[in-house]
């Protein structure tokens, strides 16, 4: 698979990474043994960027990655995050904490769960208005100097916040939702990334499974699948979004590939500084996602996709009100 580079210092990673969140929660029942097989298969397929966070499964996701990484002679790059506090009692509710003390304690805990000496890419998961970004990035910069992390990232930040943070320490990556039906980064933050030499890591590049074409309603989703309550999957919103998806499905037929591969190929074509990290628990989906790197879209294909899914076209907000906390902060 093609190699892309994160940040000006050039952390080499596969052009398509793997988001690991769903191996711990949010998308129905999980199975650690199945997930471990999928992680190993992803590595065999040339995927070398694995993305986690301390809040995914309340530490479970990092522990799972730690089991996968154990004994790996040539281990892949690992990204994880801090800044969102949750507990079992809180459910989906969260508190955002970017204080230096909290960042330091979270980093040490993540290192232990992952079983590594250094984290390749460490993000602030959501930005808090209560702590100046300069203080938070200052704490991360100290972790770089201490050898605990290699590169600093920010999630779901505005262009203005990115510039303030970058003035303290180079920001290697911004991670935000970006796909055909979530093109918000094109408004300003993507341009700011390019001006600063910051790479863009696109999470939910398949629209939480919507762009695969497999979801026609939420009735067949597990009871604990959060998409049952996600606004874009509800009623009239879903109907409107499904109409737009028809072009993607038809284009996939023309290219003899899956709709998901069209969606990922579109993202890859937006620039060599963009790294999508689709998530999955299944080996078959790893093969499908990795195969997207071989799909070549013509200039006409890209124009028509832009017309089918223009900026702001998706019906419904990305998250519930709780999930929108800290977005574009």
Coordinates of C-alpha atoms in Angstrom, one line a residue:
X1 CA 0.0 0.0 0.0
X2 CA 1.1 3.6 -0.6
X3 CA 2.9 5.3 2.2
X4 CA 1.8 8.7 3.3
X5 CA 3.5 11.0 5.9
X6 CA 2.0 12.6 9.0
X7 CA 3.4 16.1 9.7
X8 CA 6.4 17.9 8.5
X9 CA 8.7 15.5 10.4
X10 CA 7.3 12.7 8.3
X11 CA 5.8 9.9 10.4
X12 CA 5.4 7.2 7.7
X13 CA 2.0 5.4 7.7
X14 CA -0.1 3.5 5.2
X15 CA -2.4 5.7 3.1
X16 CA -5.4 4.0 4.8
X17 CA -5.3 3.3 8.5
X18 CA -7.6 1.5 10.9
X19 CA -10.0 3.1 13.4
X20 CA -10.3 0.7 16.3
X21 CA -13.2 2.3 18.3
X22 CA -15.8 -0.2 17.2
X23 CA -13.9 -3.1 18.6
X24 CA -14.8 -1.8 22.1
X25 CA -18.2 -0.1 21.9
X26 CA -20.8 1.9 20.1
X27 CA -21.5 -0.5 17.2
X28 CA -23.1 -3.5 18.9
X29 CA -21.6 -6.5 20.6
X30 CA -17.8 -7.0 20.5
X31 CA -15.6 -10.0 20.4
X32 CA -11.9 -9.6 21.4
X33 CA -10.7 -12.7 19.6
X34 CA -12.3 -11.6 16.4
X35 CA -10.9 -8.2 16.8
X36 CA -7.4 -9.5 17.4
X37 CA -7.6 -11.6 14.2
X38 CA -8.8 -8.4 12.3
X39 CA -5.9 -6.4 13.7
X40 CA -3.4 -8.9 12.6
X41 CA -5.0 -9.2 9.2
X42 CA -4.9 -5.5 8.8
X43 CA -1.2 -5.5 9.5
X44 CA -0.7 -8.3 7.0
X45 CA -2.5 -6.2 4.4
X46 CA -0.1 -3.3 4.8
X47 CA -2.1 -1.1 7.2
X48 CA 0.4 0.5 9.6
X49 CA -1.7 3.2 11.5
X50 CA -3.9 2.0 14.3
X51 CA -6.1 4.6 16.0
X52 CA -7.5 4.3 19.5
X53 CA -8.4 6.5 22.5
X54 CA -8.5 6.0 26.3
X55 CA -12.2 6.6 26.3
X56 CA -13.1 3.8 23.9
X57 CA -14.5 1.1 26.0
X58 CA -13.2 3.0 29.1
X59 CA -9.6 1.7 28.5
X60 CA -10.6 -1.6 26.8
X61 CA -9.6 -0.5 23.3
X62 CA -6.0 0.4 24.4
X63 CA -5.7 -2.8 26.3
X64 CA -6.9 -4.8 23.3
X65 CA -4.3 -3.0 21.1
X66 CA -1.7 -3.8 23.8
X67 CA -2.5 -7.5 23.4
X68 CA -2.1 -7.1 19.6
X69 CA 1.2 -5.2 19.8
X70 CA 2.8 -7.6 22.3
X71 CA 5.8 -9.3 20.8
X72 CA 5.6 -7.5 17.4
X73 CA 9.1 -7.1 16.1
X74 CA 8.1 -4.4 13.6
X75 CA 5.1 -2.8 15.3
X76 CA 2.8 -0.5 13.5
X77 CA 2.3 3.2 14.4
X78 CA -0.2 3.7 17.2
X79 CA -2.3 6.8 17.7
X80 CA -4.4 7.4 20.8
X81 CA -6.1 10.3 22.6
X82 CA -6.9 11.9 25.9
X83 CA -9.2 14.7 27.1
X84 CA -12.6 13.1 27.4
X85 CA -13.6 11.7 30.8
X86 CA -16.3 9.1 31.0
X87 CA -17.3 6.5 33.5
X88 CA -19.7 3.6 33.5
X89 CA -22.1 5.6 35.6
X90 CA -22.1 8.5 33.1
X91 CA -23.0 6.3 30.1
X92 CA -22.6 8.4 26.9
X93 CA -22.2 11.6 28.8
X94 CA -18.8 13.1 29.1
X95 CA -16.6 15.7 30.6
X96 CA -13.8 17.4 28.7
X97 CA -10.6 17.9 30.6
X98 CA -7.5 19.4 29.0
X99 CA -5.6 20.4 32.1
X100 CA -1.8 19.5 32.1
X101 CA -2.2 17.3 35.1
X102 CA -5.0 15.3 33.5
X103 CA -3.0 15.0 30.2
X104 CA 0.0 13.7 32.0
X105 CA -1.9 11.1 34.0
X106 CA -3.8 9.9 30.9
X107 CA -0.6 9.5 29.0
X108 CA 1.0 7.3 31.6
X109 CA -2.2 5.2 31.8
X110 CA -2.3 4.8 28.0
X111 CA 1.4 3.8 27.9
X112 CA 0.7 1.1 30.4
X113 CA -2.4 -0.2 28.7
X114 CA -0.8 -0.2 25.3
X115 CA 2.4 -1.8 26.7
X116 CA 4.7 0.5 24.8
X117 CA 7.4 2.9 25.7
X118 CA 6.3 5.7 23.4
X119 CA 3.1 6.7 21.7
X120 CA 3.6 7.6 18.0
X121 CA 0.8 10.2 17.8
X122 CA -1.0 11.6 20.8
X123 CA -4.2 13.7 20.3
X124 CA -6.2 16.0 22.5
X125 CA -9.6 14.3 21.8
X126 CA -11.8 17.3 22.3
X127 CA -10.8 20.8 23.2
X128 CA -12.0 22.4 26.5
X129 CA -12.9 26.1 26.7
X130 CA -11.8 26.0 30.3
X131 CA -8.1 25.4 29.6
X132 CA -6.2 27.6 27.1
X133 CA -5.0 25.5 24.2
X134 CA -1.5 26.9 24.8
X135 CA -1.4 25.2 28.3
X136 CA -2.6 21.9 26.9
X137 CA -0.1 21.8 24.0
X138 CA 2.6 22.9 26.4
X139 CA 2.0 19.8 28.4
X140 CA 2.1 17.7 25.3
X141 CA 5.3 19.3 24.2
X142 CA 6.8 18.4 27.5
X143 CA 5.7 14.8 26.9
X144 CA 7.6 14.9 23.6
X145 CA 10.7 16.1 25.3
X146 CA 10.3 13.3 27.9
X147 CA 10.2 10.7 25.1
X148 CA 6.7 9.5 26.0
X149 CA 5.1 10.7 22.7
X150 CA 6.5 11.4 19.3
X151 CA 4.0 13.6 17.6
X152 CA 1.1 15.8 18.7
X153 CA -2.4 15.8 17.3
X154 CA -5.7 17.7 17.8
X155 CA -9.2 16.4 17.2
X156 CA -12.2 18.4 15.9
X157 CA -10.6 21.8 16.2
X158 CA -11.2 25.1 14.4
X159 CA -8.6 26.7 12.2
X160 CA -8.0 29.4 14.8
X161 CA -7.3 26.9 17.6
X162 CA -5.0 24.9 15.3
X163 CA -2.9 28.1 14.6
X164 CA -2.7 28.9 18.3
X165 CA -1.6 25.4 19.2
X166 CA 0.9 25.2 16.4
X167 CA 2.6 28.4 17.7
X168 CA 3.5 26.4 20.8
X169 CA 4.6 23.2 19.2
X170 CA 4.2 21.8 15.7
X171 CA 0.9 19.9 15.3
X172 CA 1.5 16.8 13.2
X173 CA -2.1 15.9 12.6
X174 CA -5.7 17.1 12.9
X175 CA -8.3 14.3 13.2
X176 CA -11.9 15.2 12.3
X177 CA -14.8 13.5 10.6
X178 CA -14.4 13.9 6.9
X179 CA -16.3 12.0 4.1
X180 CA -18.6 12.6 1.2
X181 CA -21.4 13.4 3.7
X182 CA -19.3 15.3 6.2
X183 CA -17.3 17.9 4.3
X184 CA -17.0 20.4 7.1
X185 CA -13.2 20.5 7.1
X186 CA -13.2 22.0 3.7
X187 CA -14.7 25.2 5.2
X188 CA -11.4 26.4 6.8
X189 CA -9.4 23.8 8.9
X190 CA -8.1 21.8 5.9
X191 CA -6.6 24.9 4.4
X192 CA -5.0 25.8 7.8
X193 CA -3.6 22.3 8.0
X194 CA -1.9 22.7 4.6
X195 CA -0.5 26.1 5.4
X196 CA 1.1 24.7 8.6
X197 CA 2.3 21.3 7.2
X198 CA -0.3 19.5 9.4
X199 CA -1.7 16.2 8.0
X200 CA -5.4 15.5 8.1
X201 CA -6.6 12.2 9.5
X202 CA -10.2 11.5 8.5
X203 CA -12.3 9.5 10.9
X204 CA -15.7 8.0 9.9
X205 CA -14.7 8.2 6.2
X206 CA -17.5 5.8 5.4
X207 CA -20.1 7.9 7.2
X208 CA -20.4 5.3 10.1
X209 CA -21.2 2.6 7.6
X210 CA -23.7 4.7 5.6
X211 CA -21.5 5.0 2.5
X212 CA -21.1 1.3 2.3
X213 CA -24.7 1.1 1.1
X214 CA -25.5 -1.7 3.5
X215 CA -27.7 0.4 5.9
X216 CA -31.2 1.1 4.6
X217 CA -32.8 1.5 8.1
X218 CA -31.8 1.1 11.8
X219 CA -34.2 -1.8 12.5
X220 CA -31.5 -4.5 11.9
X221 CA -28.8 -2.7 14.0
X222 CA -28.0 -4.0 17.5
X223 CA -29.9 -2.5 20.4
X224 CA -26.7 -0.8 21.7
X225 CA -25.7 0.5 18.3
X226 CA -25.5 4.3 18.7
X227 CA -26.6 4.8 15.1
X228 CA -30.2 4.0 16.2
X229 CA -30.2 7.5 17.7
X230 CA -27.8 9.3 15.4
X231 CA -29.7 12.1 13.6
X232 CA -28.6 11.3 10.1
X233 CA -30.0 7.8 10.4
X234 CA -33.5 8.9 11.4
X235 CA -36.7 9.1 9.4
X236 CA -36.7 11.8 6.7
X237 CA -33.0 12.5 7.2
X238 CA -32.1 8.9 6.3
X239 CA -34.5 8.9 3.3
X240 CA -32.9 12.1 1.9
X241 CA -29.4 10.7 2.5
X242 CA -30.2 7.4 0.8
X243 CA -31.3 9.3 -2.4
X244 CA -27.9 10.9 -2.6
X245 CA -26.2 7.6 -2.1
X246 CA -27.6 6.2 -5.3
X247 CA -25.0 7.9 -7.4
X248 CA -22.2 6.4 -5.3
X249 CA -23.7 2.9 -5.8
X250 CA -24.0 3.4 -9.5
X251 CA -20.4 4.7 -9.8
X252 CA -19.2 1.6 -7.8
X253 CA -21.0 -0.6 -10.3
X254 CA -19.2 1.1 -13.2
X255 CA -15.9 0.6 -11.5
X256 CA -16.7 -3.0 -10.5
X257 CA -16.0 -2.2 -6.9
X258 CA -17.9 -1.5 -3.6
X259 CA -19.5 1.8 -2.7
X260 CA -17.2 2.0 0.3
X261 CA -14.2 1.9 -2.1
X262 CA -15.6 4.8 -4.1
X263 CA -16.0 6.8 -0.9
X264 CA -12.4 6.1 0.3
X265 CA -10.9 6.6 -3.2
X266 CA -12.6 10.0 -3.2
X267 CA -11.0 11.0 0.1
X268 CA -7.5 9.7 -1.0
X269 CA -7.9 11.9 -4.1
X270 CA -8.4 15.0 -2.1
X271 CA -4.7 15.2 -1.3
X272 CA -1.7 13.1 -0.2
X273 CA -1.8 14.8 3.2
X274 CA -5.2 13.0 4.0
X275 CA -5.2 9.6 5.7
X276 CA -8.6 8.0 6.2
X277 CA -9.1 5.6 9.1
X278 CA -12.2 3.5 8.5
X279 CA -13.1 1.3 11.4
X280 CA -14.2 -2.3 11.2
X281 CA -14.2 -5.6 13.3
X282 CA -14.2 -7.9 10.3
X283 CA -11.3 -9.2 8.1
X284 CA -13.4 -9.0 5.0
X285 CA -13.9 -5.3 5.4
X286 CA -10.2 -4.8 5.9
X287 CA -9.7 -6.3 2.4
X288 CA -12.4 -4.1 1.0
X289 CA -11.0 -1.0 2.6
X290 CA -7.4 -1.7 1.6
X291 CA -8.5 -2.4 -1.9
X292 CA -9.8 1.2 -2.2
X293 CA -6.2 2.4 -2.6
X294 CA -6.2 0.7 -6.0
X295 CA -9.4 2.4 -7.3
X296 CA -8.6 5.3 -9.7
X297 CA -11.3 7.9 -10.1
X298 CA -11.3 10.1 -13.2
X299 CA -11.7 13.9 -13.0
X300 CA -15.2 13.5 -14.3
X301 CA -15.9 10.9 -11.5
X302 CA -14.7 13.4 -8.9
X303 CA -16.8 16.2 -10.3
X304 CA -19.9 14.1 -10.3
X305 CA -19.3 13.0 -6.7
X306 CA -18.9 16.6 -5.7
X307 CA -22.3 17.3 -7.3
X308 CA -23.9 14.3 -5.7
X309 CA -22.6 15.2 -2.2
X310 CA -21.8 18.9 -2.1
X311 CA -20.6 20.7 1.0
X312 CA -23.4 20.6 3.6
X313 CA -25.6 18.3 1.7
X314 CA -26.1 15.6 4.3
X315 CA -29.5 15.7 6.1
X316 CA -29.3 16.0 9.9
X317 CA -26.5 16.9 12.3
X318 CA -23.5 14.5 12.8
X319 CA -24.2 13.7 16.5
X320 CA -26.8 14.2 19.2
X321 CA -26.4 17.3 21.3
X322 CA -24.1 15.4 23.7
X323 CA -21.8 14.2 21.0
X324 CA -21.5 17.7 19.5
X325 CA -19.7 18.9 22.6
X326 CA -16.2 20.1 21.6
X327 CA -16.8 20.0 17.9
X328 CA -14.9 22.7 15.9
X329 CA -13.6 24.1 19.1

